[in-house]
């Protein structure tokens, strides 16, 4: 294997795939980036056991030559060092040459690097996914859907299935659900796909979705998604992102979402967020993050929290609409803030069924998002 | 105590002083900010036992009214919560009122905060420093002098005196020296003071100097420095910064600095930095950070490092001047990079006295900085 390649393009591709290389690999090969060079271009691959990322650098990029291939071949180079050295090389291009025993020479300006490469035959083989049925989602929308749900996944490995987000596709509607048993976030969107294509119980780790999100560029490009038995493939331009599907059956959450409410509020999202944020600062001192919400006789609501050591915060808030019974309720303000921060609507609806029942938060601008939070069962 | 005050001005002053309040105070009062209110303005003070910071907010700021004092008085409020809540208050101004038992009411918009204040009588008394002799240093220069030396202070508490930077003043020349026994950094500057004013063995903790640096604004204002027996006072506009002087006698480092060299090099600072930085990336894998420098017969130098697992980096570097004996030397590349990054000169001089003797780095543009680094005593 021997080639000349532009530093910037190689660096971009390395940054994309390196997220899938293990920082502390169980075996050295998993801490590497695989290079596959042919006359079309250079394919970089990195893989831990959960995710694999592949990026292709074509030899020509429309107007200019990106790489000149002298000899096709493959090698695996240790990712951590390689990722850092490439961006610091003195010249705009570099030469990579693999000699006997995977020994690799990298030359750039007056810098000579000799790297101990690893055998590409030992590198994990990527899953084969039949590219039959697909769904196509605008990158921006997919990032938004991830951001609006992933925070509600569980961080506890006790119930591994809850560390993921549940994906379902029915009648062209893609739905994400995440819950850690204390709160739930869901988001739906209509996506481009064959009318009869459907899947259910596809659960993808929250950590993986955050990595995926970072790979999606801020333009209008679409992401193509292919779902297989235990793997999902995301195609983002020249980048392929493979993720394992979590084992197990996701719990049925549809029954816990109330459809009717004893008390209903419509409020300004930003004003409520700011109020709860101030109350949160005080509640945080008590570790419990308990904030109380109380309807007032004058048609406003009071948000409050207190700490034995610090004192008390009391907020008076106007509401746009209030219907139903008077209410006193307590909740974990951190959970409520997490939900409020991703509600993309000037006003929001909150529905209650008394102090002991789940609270529902929904935007008023659209019906694609829903957040459920269990209240604290406090006395008094 | 009762006043109205603009949020922005209060917030700026709180941000300045809060660096001196303890995050985990031994006694609660040290985690507080003291308010002293009179008809001239509001004085805020925070103090751990090592540093104290005081900031004064005058009632009028040239064109506009900053505070309206209804009733002078004092109180101590818990810093951590107060620092965060003030910037999040809904209105541009806030009312602070202290009632019985130091209970403090803060009102802003429709937010009501009741804080448990502490007794201002229990707050530490600031040192009294006679403002007789002073030195005046441009803020930018002082920040530069700190940055060019503080990295060489020791982080080990085994020899506490070396965790500080030594300050001497002789004949209008202020000199900073820092060393951790492996390397030394020194910086001098001519400052405004009385011709016969001098001091020696003033040692200020590196951590404290970093805090001081952050308080110095990026304008052309001067910092006035007053040195007392065991305290130094820095006056930065409306801000007073008090620091303890470390106990003990700083070692005499003047004798370890060679005046003559067997090998002398003059090189481009940036090119050398970049080369050593690349070699450092490889050397870091071996934990020792060992990089080798070798003069070549063709008048260039070679910088190299190697790792048993990764391979080898070799850099060829042109020099502007080379005099004296051929040389092979090994050093801790992290220490050399720390020094190179603060050398503010396009070219630098490096002086050697063989592979076992201290290496001296100096800018060629001026004679105010000097860095010494001990080599590694390696075989071969």
XYZ file of C-alpha atoms in Angstrom:
760
model
C 0.000 0.000 0.000
C 1.350 3.410 -0.982
C -0.389 6.733 -1.518
C -0.193 10.509 -1.254
C -3.212 12.139 0.371
C -4.293 15.651 1.364
C -4.015 16.203 5.091
C -7.352 18.045 5.569
C -9.472 15.406 3.862
C -7.724 12.579 5.671
C -8.102 14.424 8.954
C -11.853 14.976 8.442
C -12.391 11.274 7.770
C -10.241 10.257 10.735
C -12.220 12.522 13.054
C -15.438 10.899 11.815
C -14.424 7.284 12.291
C -12.227 7.641 15.381
C -15.286 7.932 17.642
C -15.819 4.213 17.107
C -12.298 3.199 18.124
C -11.924 2.107 21.732
C -9.927 4.396 24.016
C -8.968 1.373 26.131
C -9.307 -1.521 23.688
C -9.694 -5.060 25.034
C -7.446 -6.185 22.164
C -5.058 -3.750 20.368
C -6.754 -4.113 16.978
C -9.960 -2.470 18.350
C -7.923 0.638 19.150
C -6.983 0.983 15.496
C -8.261 2.537 12.288
C -8.303 0.280 9.242
C -7.157 1.687 5.895
C -8.380 0.033 2.710
C -6.876 1.636 -0.341
C -7.905 0.950 -3.936
C -7.911 3.039 -7.109
C -11.282 4.603 -6.222
C -10.086 5.975 -2.912
C -9.384 5.311 0.734
C -11.865 3.660 3.105
C -11.286 4.192 6.832
C -13.023 1.971 9.378
C -13.082 1.945 13.159
C -15.073 -0.359 15.380
C -15.580 -1.194 19.007
C -18.048 -4.008 19.514
C -21.130 -1.748 19.707
C -20.636 0.670 16.865
C -18.624 0.781 13.649
C -17.998 3.833 11.511
C -16.719 3.817 7.973
C -15.761 6.847 5.899
C -14.786 6.837 2.227
C -12.401 9.405 0.733
C -12.691 9.393 -3.079
C -9.443 10.081 -5.007
C -11.076 13.079 -6.627
C -13.383 15.598 -5.054
C -15.062 17.322 -8.011
C -12.437 19.928 -8.794
C -9.268 18.686 -7.163
C -7.232 15.567 -6.543
C -7.476 14.343 -2.954
C -5.297 11.254 -3.169
C -2.854 9.649 -5.583
C -2.821 5.869 -5.208
C 0.510 4.268 -6.053
C -0.263 0.842 -4.697
C -3.569 -0.484 -3.231
C -3.529 -2.369 0.063
C -4.669 -2.379 3.684
C -3.275 -1.750 7.151
C -4.531 -0.996 10.667
C -2.900 1.941 12.504
C -3.298 2.775 16.216
C -6.055 5.415 16.310
C -5.156 7.541 19.310
C -1.677 8.552 18.142
C -2.637 8.725 14.481
C -5.627 11.014 15.112
C -3.436 13.502 16.908
C -0.338 13.417 14.728
C -2.118 13.869 11.375
C -3.474 17.322 12.178
C -0.035 18.404 13.397
C 1.910 17.331 10.300
C 3.887 20.200 8.742
C 2.830 19.838 5.095
C -0.620 19.956 3.384
C -0.177 16.424 2.133
C 1.377 13.246 3.403
C 2.695 10.021 2.000
C 1.717 6.702 3.567
C 3.634 3.575 2.625
C 3.193 0.120 4.137
C 6.277 -2.106 4.104
C 6.910 -5.647 5.339
C 5.139 -6.764 8.486
C 2.609 -3.885 8.290
C 5.380 -1.442 9.150
C 4.093 1.933 7.938
C 6.093 4.999 6.895
C 4.399 8.397 7.020
C 6.231 11.332 5.451
C 5.213 14.985 5.507
C 7.648 17.858 4.984
C 10.755 16.999 6.995
C 8.823 14.736 9.384
C 9.360 10.976 9.130
C 7.117 8.666 11.145
C 7.573 4.960 11.355
C 4.495 3.245 12.782
C 3.994 -0.315 13.908
C 0.904 -1.259 11.934
C -1.410 -4.193 12.667
C -2.712 -6.965 10.438
C -5.924 -5.856 8.633
C -7.059 -9.487 8.507
C -7.555 -9.381 12.259
C -9.870 -6.372 12.105
C -13.561 -7.063 12.895
C -15.713 -7.678 9.834
C -18.585 -5.214 9.488
C -22.133 -6.581 9.581
C -23.776 -7.217 6.217
C -27.042 -5.332 6.013
C -29.310 -5.824 3.061
C -30.148 -2.359 1.717
C -33.726 -3.182 0.838
C -36.226 -1.196 2.867
C -35.050 2.173 4.004
C -36.329 5.287 5.682
C -34.965 8.697 4.795
C -34.911 11.451 7.434
C -33.567 15.009 7.113
C -30.382 15.197 9.221
C -31.648 18.200 11.214
C -34.867 16.416 12.118
C -33.056 13.257 13.195
C -30.726 15.276 15.437
C -33.706 17.084 16.935
C -35.563 13.808 17.588
C -32.494 12.377 19.327
C -31.984 15.512 21.424
C -35.648 15.581 22.466
C -35.628 12.025 23.823
C -32.135 10.746 24.619
C -31.824 12.617 27.956
C -34.642 10.457 29.363
C -32.788 7.164 28.795
C -31.588 5.391 31.903
C -27.923 5.608 32.875
C -28.183 2.508 35.042
C -26.911 -0.766 33.618
C -29.347 -2.658 35.887
C -31.974 -2.595 33.143
C -29.841 -2.387 29.979
C -32.830 -2.085 27.650
C -33.750 1.280 29.230
C -30.314 2.738 28.378
C -31.607 2.844 24.804
C -34.259 4.729 22.878
C -37.088 2.681 21.408
C -37.742 3.189 17.673
C -40.973 2.138 15.997
C -42.112 2.723 12.434
C -45.799 2.410 11.558
C -47.502 3.882 8.479
C -44.639 6.215 7.658
C -44.498 7.551 11.196
C -41.227 7.094 13.087
C -41.571 7.230 16.889
C -38.840 7.514 19.535
C -39.537 6.684 23.199
C -37.106 6.901 26.111
C -37.768 6.316 29.795
C -35.785 5.733 32.972
C -38.946 4.799 34.981
C -39.105 8.299 36.547
C -39.861 10.164 33.326
C -40.590 9.485 29.698
C -39.943 11.431 26.505
C -41.454 10.641 23.129
C -41.155 12.200 19.700
C -42.786 11.279 16.384
C -42.129 12.385 12.819
C -43.381 11.505 9.370
C -40.546 10.107 7.292
C -40.002 9.052 3.679
C -40.429 5.294 3.263
C -42.512 2.654 1.546
C -46.071 2.830 2.909
C -46.095 -0.753 4.163
C -42.611 -0.778 5.665
C -42.735 -1.129 9.437
C -40.589 -2.198 12.345
C -40.904 -2.279 16.113
C -38.789 -2.842 19.213
C -35.620 -1.404 17.636
C -33.723 -0.139 20.681
C -30.508 1.866 20.193
C -28.209 2.877 23.044
C -28.464 6.549 24.054
C -24.663 6.856 23.994
C -24.639 5.610 20.394
C -27.331 8.090 19.353
C -25.281 10.946 20.815
C -22.294 9.828 18.720
C -24.513 9.534 15.654
C -25.851 13.036 16.253
C -22.339 14.485 16.206
C -21.672 12.900 12.808
C -24.696 14.454 11.111
C -23.624 17.679 9.378
C -25.542 20.949 9.794
C -26.933 21.050 6.297
C -30.087 19.804 4.628
C -28.728 16.369 3.746
C -30.797 13.288 4.484
C -29.803 10.280 6.540
C -30.793 6.875 5.164
C -31.572 4.245 7.765
C -31.530 0.490 7.196
C -32.760 -1.825 9.942
C -31.637 -5.465 10.110
C -32.174 -8.149 12.757
C -29.657 -6.915 15.293
C -28.003 -3.977 13.542
C -28.965 -0.590 12.172
C -27.026 1.160 9.426
C -27.098 4.943 8.998
C -25.827 6.375 5.713
C -24.713 9.980 6.016
C -23.077 11.008 2.725
C -19.727 9.192 2.528
C -20.063 7.964 6.105
C -21.598 4.667 7.223
C -22.529 4.287 10.878
C -23.408 0.807 12.163
C -25.010 0.291 15.553
C -25.961 -2.799 17.447
C -29.641 -3.109 18.447
C -29.970 -3.705 22.199
C -31.149 -7.178 23.221
C -34.456 -7.558 25.010
C -38.006 -6.313 24.812
C -38.745 -2.688 25.574
C -41.587 -2.285 28.128
C -44.984 -1.179 26.834
C -45.336 2.434 27.950
C -48.527 3.285 26.078
C -50.802 2.494 29.020
C -49.177 4.836 31.516
C -49.915 7.959 29.481
C -53.177 9.547 30.686
C -55.551 10.962 28.071
C -57.665 13.068 30.425
C -56.689 15.495 33.161
C -58.201 16.925 36.300
C -56.134 20.121 36.080
C -54.854 21.696 32.867
C -52.476 24.635 32.410
C -51.149 26.494 29.384
C -48.030 28.589 30.113
C -45.202 30.452 28.416
C -42.415 27.874 28.044
C -39.492 30.240 28.626
C -41.007 31.934 31.667
C -41.821 28.615 33.291
C -38.330 27.289 32.494
C -36.652 30.352 34.043
C -38.815 30.138 37.184
C -38.184 26.449 37.724
C -34.498 26.996 37.009
C -34.283 29.500 39.892
C -36.200 27.198 42.215
C -33.934 24.337 41.101
C -30.837 26.251 42.251
C -32.199 26.251 45.800
C -33.623 22.694 45.657
C -30.286 21.360 44.448
C -28.766 22.100 47.844
C -31.100 19.524 49.342
C -30.003 16.875 46.761
C -33.653 15.920 46.163
C -34.298 18.774 43.669
C -37.865 19.028 45.001
C -39.801 21.991 43.624
C -43.474 22.606 44.382
C -46.142 23.991 42.078
C -49.415 25.340 43.440
C -52.415 26.908 41.709
C -53.529 30.167 43.337
C -57.004 31.564 43.797
C -56.106 34.652 41.741
C -55.525 32.457 38.665
C -51.715 32.491 38.840
C -49.427 29.673 39.913
C -46.711 29.644 42.541
C -43.456 27.738 42.016
C -41.334 27.332 45.148
C -38.498 25.446 46.764
C -36.699 25.580 50.062
C -33.509 24.478 51.734
C -32.965 24.184 55.466
C -29.572 25.883 55.154
C -30.169 28.489 52.479
C -33.775 29.660 52.657
C -36.607 29.736 50.165
C -37.377 30.795 46.577
C -40.944 31.753 45.633
C -42.007 32.524 42.076
C -45.347 33.959 40.966
C -46.306 33.025 37.407
C -49.128 34.126 35.124
C -50.794 31.386 33.093
C -52.452 31.652 29.702
C -55.143 29.127 30.570
C -56.095 27.178 33.679
C -58.898 24.616 33.894
C -60.059 22.103 36.467
C -59.288 21.452 40.108
C -56.872 23.425 42.318
C -53.546 21.629 42.684
C -50.458 21.284 44.893
C -47.774 19.045 43.499
C -44.046 18.399 43.996
C -41.569 17.120 41.411
C -37.894 16.628 40.632
C -37.056 19.986 39.062
C -34.069 18.552 37.192
C -36.347 16.187 35.266
C -38.816 18.974 34.495
C -36.004 21.275 33.293
C -34.612 18.533 31.031
C -38.011 18.265 29.356
C -38.735 22.023 29.209
C -35.383 22.696 27.527
C -36.290 20.557 24.514
C -39.885 21.720 24.072
C -39.812 23.757 20.860
C -43.006 25.750 21.302
C -43.647 29.221 22.743
C -46.404 27.881 24.976
C -46.857 24.476 26.522
C -49.674 22.420 27.959
C -49.345 20.699 31.324
C -51.892 18.113 32.425
C -52.270 16.779 35.992
C -54.413 14.142 37.688
C -53.764 15.075 41.304
C -50.567 15.131 43.362
C -49.841 11.395 43.005
C -50.287 10.899 39.247
C -47.978 11.401 36.270
C -47.603 14.940 34.910
C -47.815 15.414 31.127
C -45.969 18.201 29.252
C -46.773 18.897 25.591
C -45.972 21.715 23.178
C -49.033 23.662 21.994
C -47.595 24.275 18.483
C -47.617 20.636 17.399
C -48.454 17.152 18.667
C -45.119 15.405 17.927
C -43.677 15.574 21.460
C -44.812 14.342 24.834
C -43.053 14.296 28.195
C -44.221 12.440 31.275
C -42.768 12.976 34.738
C -43.744 11.186 37.916
C -44.370 13.555 40.853
C -42.748 13.282 44.266
C -45.098 11.792 46.779
C -44.491 14.243 49.595
C -46.584 14.992 52.617
C -47.906 18.481 53.020
C -29.602 47.140 55.432
C -31.807 47.872 52.433
C -30.977 48.818 48.861
C -31.914 48.604 45.190
C -29.038 47.656 42.889
C -28.548 46.994 39.180
C -28.156 43.302 38.460
C -25.300 43.576 35.951
C -23.042 45.635 38.209
C -23.748 43.441 41.209
C -23.101 40.356 39.124
C -19.735 41.657 37.853
C -18.565 42.364 41.402
C -19.809 38.991 42.662
C -17.931 37.182 39.888
C -14.758 39.035 40.900
C -14.860 38.294 44.623
C -16.399 34.823 44.515
C -13.088 33.251 43.465
C -11.900 33.825 47.031
C -14.831 32.061 48.673
C -14.238 28.434 49.581
C -16.176 25.840 47.609
C -16.011 23.507 50.625
C -15.596 25.906 53.546
C -14.188 24.624 56.852
C -16.685 26.938 58.567
C -19.832 28.223 56.792
C -18.836 31.900 57.021
C -15.841 31.257 54.687
C -18.271 30.103 52.004
C -19.979 33.483 52.106
C -19.749 36.921 50.515
C -19.851 39.869 52.911
C -21.934 42.908 51.957
C -21.038 46.260 53.528
C -23.439 48.951 52.446
C -23.024 52.660 53.135
C -24.116 55.805 51.294
C -21.042 55.684 49.031
C -21.806 52.205 47.725
C -21.597 48.481 48.280
C -18.400 46.673 49.248
C -18.309 42.926 48.620
C -15.665 40.748 50.259
C -14.831 37.061 50.049
C -11.985 35.263 51.755
C -10.590 31.819 52.243
C -7.544 31.794 54.468
C -5.027 32.284 51.619
C -6.591 35.002 49.535
C -9.184 37.717 50.037
C -10.858 39.736 47.312
C -12.804 42.940 47.809
C -14.769 44.817 45.166
C -16.450 48.187 45.582
C -19.580 49.195 43.669
C -20.070 52.982 43.861
C -23.708 54.196 43.979
C -23.108 56.197 40.815
C -21.125 55.207 37.793
C -20.482 58.470 35.950
C -23.712 58.756 33.990
C -26.146 56.458 35.744
C -27.313 55.357 39.157
C -26.096 51.856 40.076
C -27.575 51.553 43.560
C -30.062 53.356 45.763
C -29.211 52.926 49.431
C -32.233 53.028 51.739
C -30.466 51.789 54.862
C -26.728 51.034 55.386
C -25.693 47.768 57.017
C -23.880 44.469 56.582
C -24.647 40.814 56.025
C -22.890 37.648 54.826
C -24.699 35.565 52.167
C -23.741 32.029 51.026
C -21.648 32.574 47.882
C -22.367 29.512 45.793
C -26.140 29.926 45.605
C -26.002 33.706 45.473
C -23.506 33.758 42.577
C -25.762 31.578 40.471
C -29.149 33.047 41.331
C -28.227 36.713 40.729
C -27.505 36.275 37.031
C -30.766 34.377 36.594
C -33.021 36.958 38.227
C -35.847 38.122 35.929
C -35.492 41.896 36.295
C -32.574 44.306 35.594
C -32.495 45.378 39.209
C -33.048 43.762 42.558
C -33.911 44.786 46.065
C -31.955 43.412 49.007
C -33.308 43.869 52.513
C -31.846 42.430 55.707
C -34.315 41.786 58.519
C -33.928 40.352 62.022
C -31.367 37.635 62.570
C -29.600 38.397 59.248
C -32.579 37.029 57.360
C -32.319 38.544 53.886
C -35.094 39.203 51.370
C -34.181 39.489 47.688
C -36.859 40.674 45.290
C -36.674 40.913 41.507
C -39.698 40.925 39.221
C -42.084 38.297 40.571
C -39.270 36.331 42.243
C -39.028 36.413 46.036
C -36.004 34.888 47.713
C -35.595 34.526 51.410
C -31.992 33.742 52.368
C -30.537 32.697 55.681
C -27.761 35.273 56.098
C -24.794 34.982 58.458
C -23.414 37.388 61.040
C -20.953 39.842 59.408
C -19.116 40.150 62.737
C -17.899 36.582 62.300
C -16.362 37.282 58.890
C -12.515 37.262 58.766
C -10.933 40.701 59.138
C -8.793 41.674 56.150
C -5.096 42.323 56.785
C -4.064 45.926 57.274
C -1.389 46.846 54.764
C 0.314 50.204 54.960
C 0.087 51.753 51.492
C 3.533 53.350 51.623
C 5.908 51.930 49.054
C 4.295 50.634 45.922
C 5.188 49.304 42.529
C 2.997 49.947 39.527
C 2.889 47.411 36.683
C 0.777 47.486 33.506
C -1.876 44.761 33.829
C -0.890 43.127 30.517
C 2.752 42.891 31.556
C 1.904 41.402 34.944
C -0.307 38.768 33.319
C 2.469 37.951 30.853
C 5.069 37.633 33.641
C 2.783 35.276 35.558
C 2.063 33.177 32.476
C 5.746 32.915 31.593
C 6.781 31.546 34.989
C 3.863 29.996 36.893
C 3.846 26.713 34.926
C 7.286 25.890 36.383
C 6.100 25.992 40.009
C 5.965 22.671 41.801
C 2.618 20.946 42.273
C 3.971 18.834 45.107
C 3.146 19.891 48.657
C 6.332 18.176 49.882
C 8.273 21.420 49.467
C 5.527 24.046 49.864
C 7.852 26.980 49.095
C 8.343 25.677 45.534
C 4.584 25.806 44.864
C 5.078 29.562 44.711
C 6.805 32.045 42.436
C 9.640 34.048 43.964
C 9.407 37.828 43.555
C 12.392 40.140 44.021
C 12.633 43.874 43.444
C 16.055 45.508 43.047
C 16.738 48.894 41.459
C 13.351 49.141 39.811
C 13.627 45.665 38.317
C 10.998 43.123 39.316
C 12.064 39.501 38.885
C 9.917 36.325 38.999
C 11.517 32.892 39.446
C 9.731 29.521 39.556
C 11.236 26.050 39.763
C 10.121 22.526 40.559
C 13.747 21.201 40.711
C 13.482 19.784 37.155
C 13.146 23.114 35.375
C 13.237 26.800 36.108
C 11.561 29.802 34.528
C 12.488 33.427 35.194
C 11.174 36.740 33.932
C 12.258 40.298 34.709
C 10.677 43.676 33.974
C 11.366 47.292 34.781
C 8.532 48.699 36.850
C 7.508 52.106 38.213
C 8.611 52.547 41.815
C 10.829 54.606 44.087
C 14.479 54.035 43.117
C 15.536 52.740 46.540
C 12.489 50.518 47.172
C 13.447 46.867 47.260
C 12.203 43.547 48.565
C 13.296 39.937 48.361
C 11.996 36.465 49.172
C 8.367 37.355 48.498
C 6.887 33.983 47.439
C 3.292 33.834 46.168
C 1.446 30.586 45.480
C 1.120 29.717 41.778
C -2.598 28.986 42.244
C -3.083 32.466 43.694
C -1.249 34.092 40.787
C -3.502 32.293 38.328
C -6.554 33.693 40.152
C -4.989 37.161 40.177
C -4.342 36.902 36.443
C -8.005 36.231 35.735
C -9.003 39.398 37.632
C -6.771 41.711 35.602
C -8.826 43.246 32.786
C -7.610 43.297 29.179
C -7.023 47.014 29.002
C -4.078 49.283 29.658
C -4.822 49.781 33.347
C -2.041 49.467 35.905
C -1.926 47.194 38.924
C -0.531 48.675 42.127
C 1.287 46.258 44.390
C 1.932 46.735 48.107
C 4.163 44.273 49.954
C 3.886 43.812 53.731
C 5.505 41.274 56.074
C 3.335 38.296 55.228
C 0.779 39.712 52.791
C 0.711 41.317 49.374
C -2.071 43.627 48.223
C -2.896 44.125 44.540
C -5.077 47.092 43.589
C -6.846 46.627 40.282
C -9.278 49.529 39.814
C -12.145 48.995 42.289
C -10.840 45.533 43.192
C -8.441 44.699 46.034
C -6.751 41.309 45.985
C -4.908 40.176 49.135
C -2.587 37.191 49.101
C -0.634 35.485 51.818
C 3.155 35.283 51.291
C 4.350 31.671 51.595
C 6.437 30.870 54.700
C 10.044 29.789 54.290
C 13.136 30.766 52.356
C 13.224 30.233 48.626
C 16.364 28.352 47.492
C 19.129 30.334 45.812
C 18.923 29.392 42.134
C 21.411 31.910 40.764
C 24.366 29.525 40.870
C 22.809 26.773 38.773
C 22.447 28.969 35.704
C 25.471 28.524 33.403
C 26.893 31.595 31.704
C 28.941 29.791 29.062
C 28.049 26.962 26.725
C 29.826 24.234 24.813
C 27.112 24.056 22.133
C 24.916 26.947 21.056
C 21.926 26.946 18.697
C 19.634 29.642 17.335
C 16.367 28.306 15.889
C 12.920 29.397 14.761
C 10.728 29.118 17.866
C 7.545 27.968 16.126
C 9.256 25.338 13.974
C 11.089 23.875 16.949
C 7.863 23.892 19.006
C 5.936 22.063 16.268
C 8.693 19.458 15.835
C 8.978 18.740 19.531
C 5.191 18.662 19.799
C 5.032 15.844 17.224
C 7.841 13.944 18.933
C 6.063 14.503 22.263
C 2.921 12.754 20.966
C 4.949 9.583 20.459
C 7.046 9.963 23.638
C 3.891 10.398 25.724
C 2.977 6.779 25.085
C 6.077 5.759 27.025
C 5.059 8.002 29.990
C 8.628 9.354 30.225
C 8.119 11.979 27.475
C 11.744 11.443 26.400
C 12.680 13.256 23.200
C 16.217 13.313 21.788
C 17.986 16.146 20.037
C 21.106 15.515 17.956
C 23.254 17.877 15.925
C 23.977 16.589 12.405
C 27.088 16.922 10.301
C 25.163 18.789 7.589
C 24.448 21.644 10.016
C 20.827 20.633 10.781
C 19.468 19.045 13.942
C 17.410 15.908 14.375
C 14.614 15.693 16.940
C 13.312 12.178 17.582
C 11.342 9.954 19.913
C 10.267 6.358 19.935
C 7.789 4.024 21.570
C 8.096 0.257 21.726
C 4.423 -0.124 20.795
C 3.891 2.658 18.296
C 7.124 3.273 16.406
C 9.303 6.329 15.893
C 9.078 10.010 14.927
C 12.098 11.698 13.315
C 12.213 15.419 12.574
C 14.879 17.228 10.543
C 15.251 20.909 11.470
C 17.233 23.736 9.960
C 19.016 26.035 12.402
C 19.839 29.697 12.011
C 23.133 29.383 13.880
C 25.093 26.520 15.385
C 28.365 26.867 17.307
C 30.546 24.560 19.342
C 30.680 20.836 19.928
C 28.404 18.190 18.363
C 25.684 17.086 20.787
C 23.268 14.263 21.612
C 20.902 15.022 24.462
C 17.579 13.723 25.809
C 14.963 15.698 27.717
C 11.397 15.676 29.012
C 9.552 17.093 25.996
C 6.622 18.257 28.113
C 8.899 20.579 30.076
C 10.513 21.909 26.903
C 7.089 22.521 25.299
C 5.877 24.378 28.404
C 8.853 26.740 28.066
C 8.701 27.104 24.268
C 5.010 28.032 24.386
C 5.709 31.147 26.484
C 8.827 32.354 24.626
C 7.660 35.515 22.870
C 10.373 35.803 20.233
C 10.529 34.589 16.615
C 13.913 32.956 17.229
C 15.382 31.483 20.369
C 18.807 30.652 21.695
C 19.549 27.262 23.262
C 22.765 26.690 25.193
C 24.134 23.263 26.199
C 27.116 22.012 28.233
C 27.024 18.360 27.227
C 24.374 15.692 27.694
C 24.403 15.812 31.516
C 24.167 19.576 32.145
C 21.222 21.987 32.305
C 19.847 23.297 29.003
C 19.169 27.051 28.750
C 16.433 28.524 26.515
C 16.313 32.286 25.892
C 14.434 34.526 23.435
C 16.711 36.363 20.991
C 14.499 39.497 20.904
C 15.069 40.500 24.532
C 16.885 39.380 27.657
C 13.934 39.366 30.110
C 13.218 35.605 30.021
C 15.269 32.531 30.778
C 14.270 28.875 30.995
C 16.413 26.079 32.369
C 15.617 22.395 31.936
C 17.582 19.469 33.294
C 18.275 16.782 30.670
C 17.494 13.096 31.064
C 20.585 11.103 31.861
C 20.061 8.271 29.428
C 22.520 5.796 28.078
C 23.139 5.760 24.363
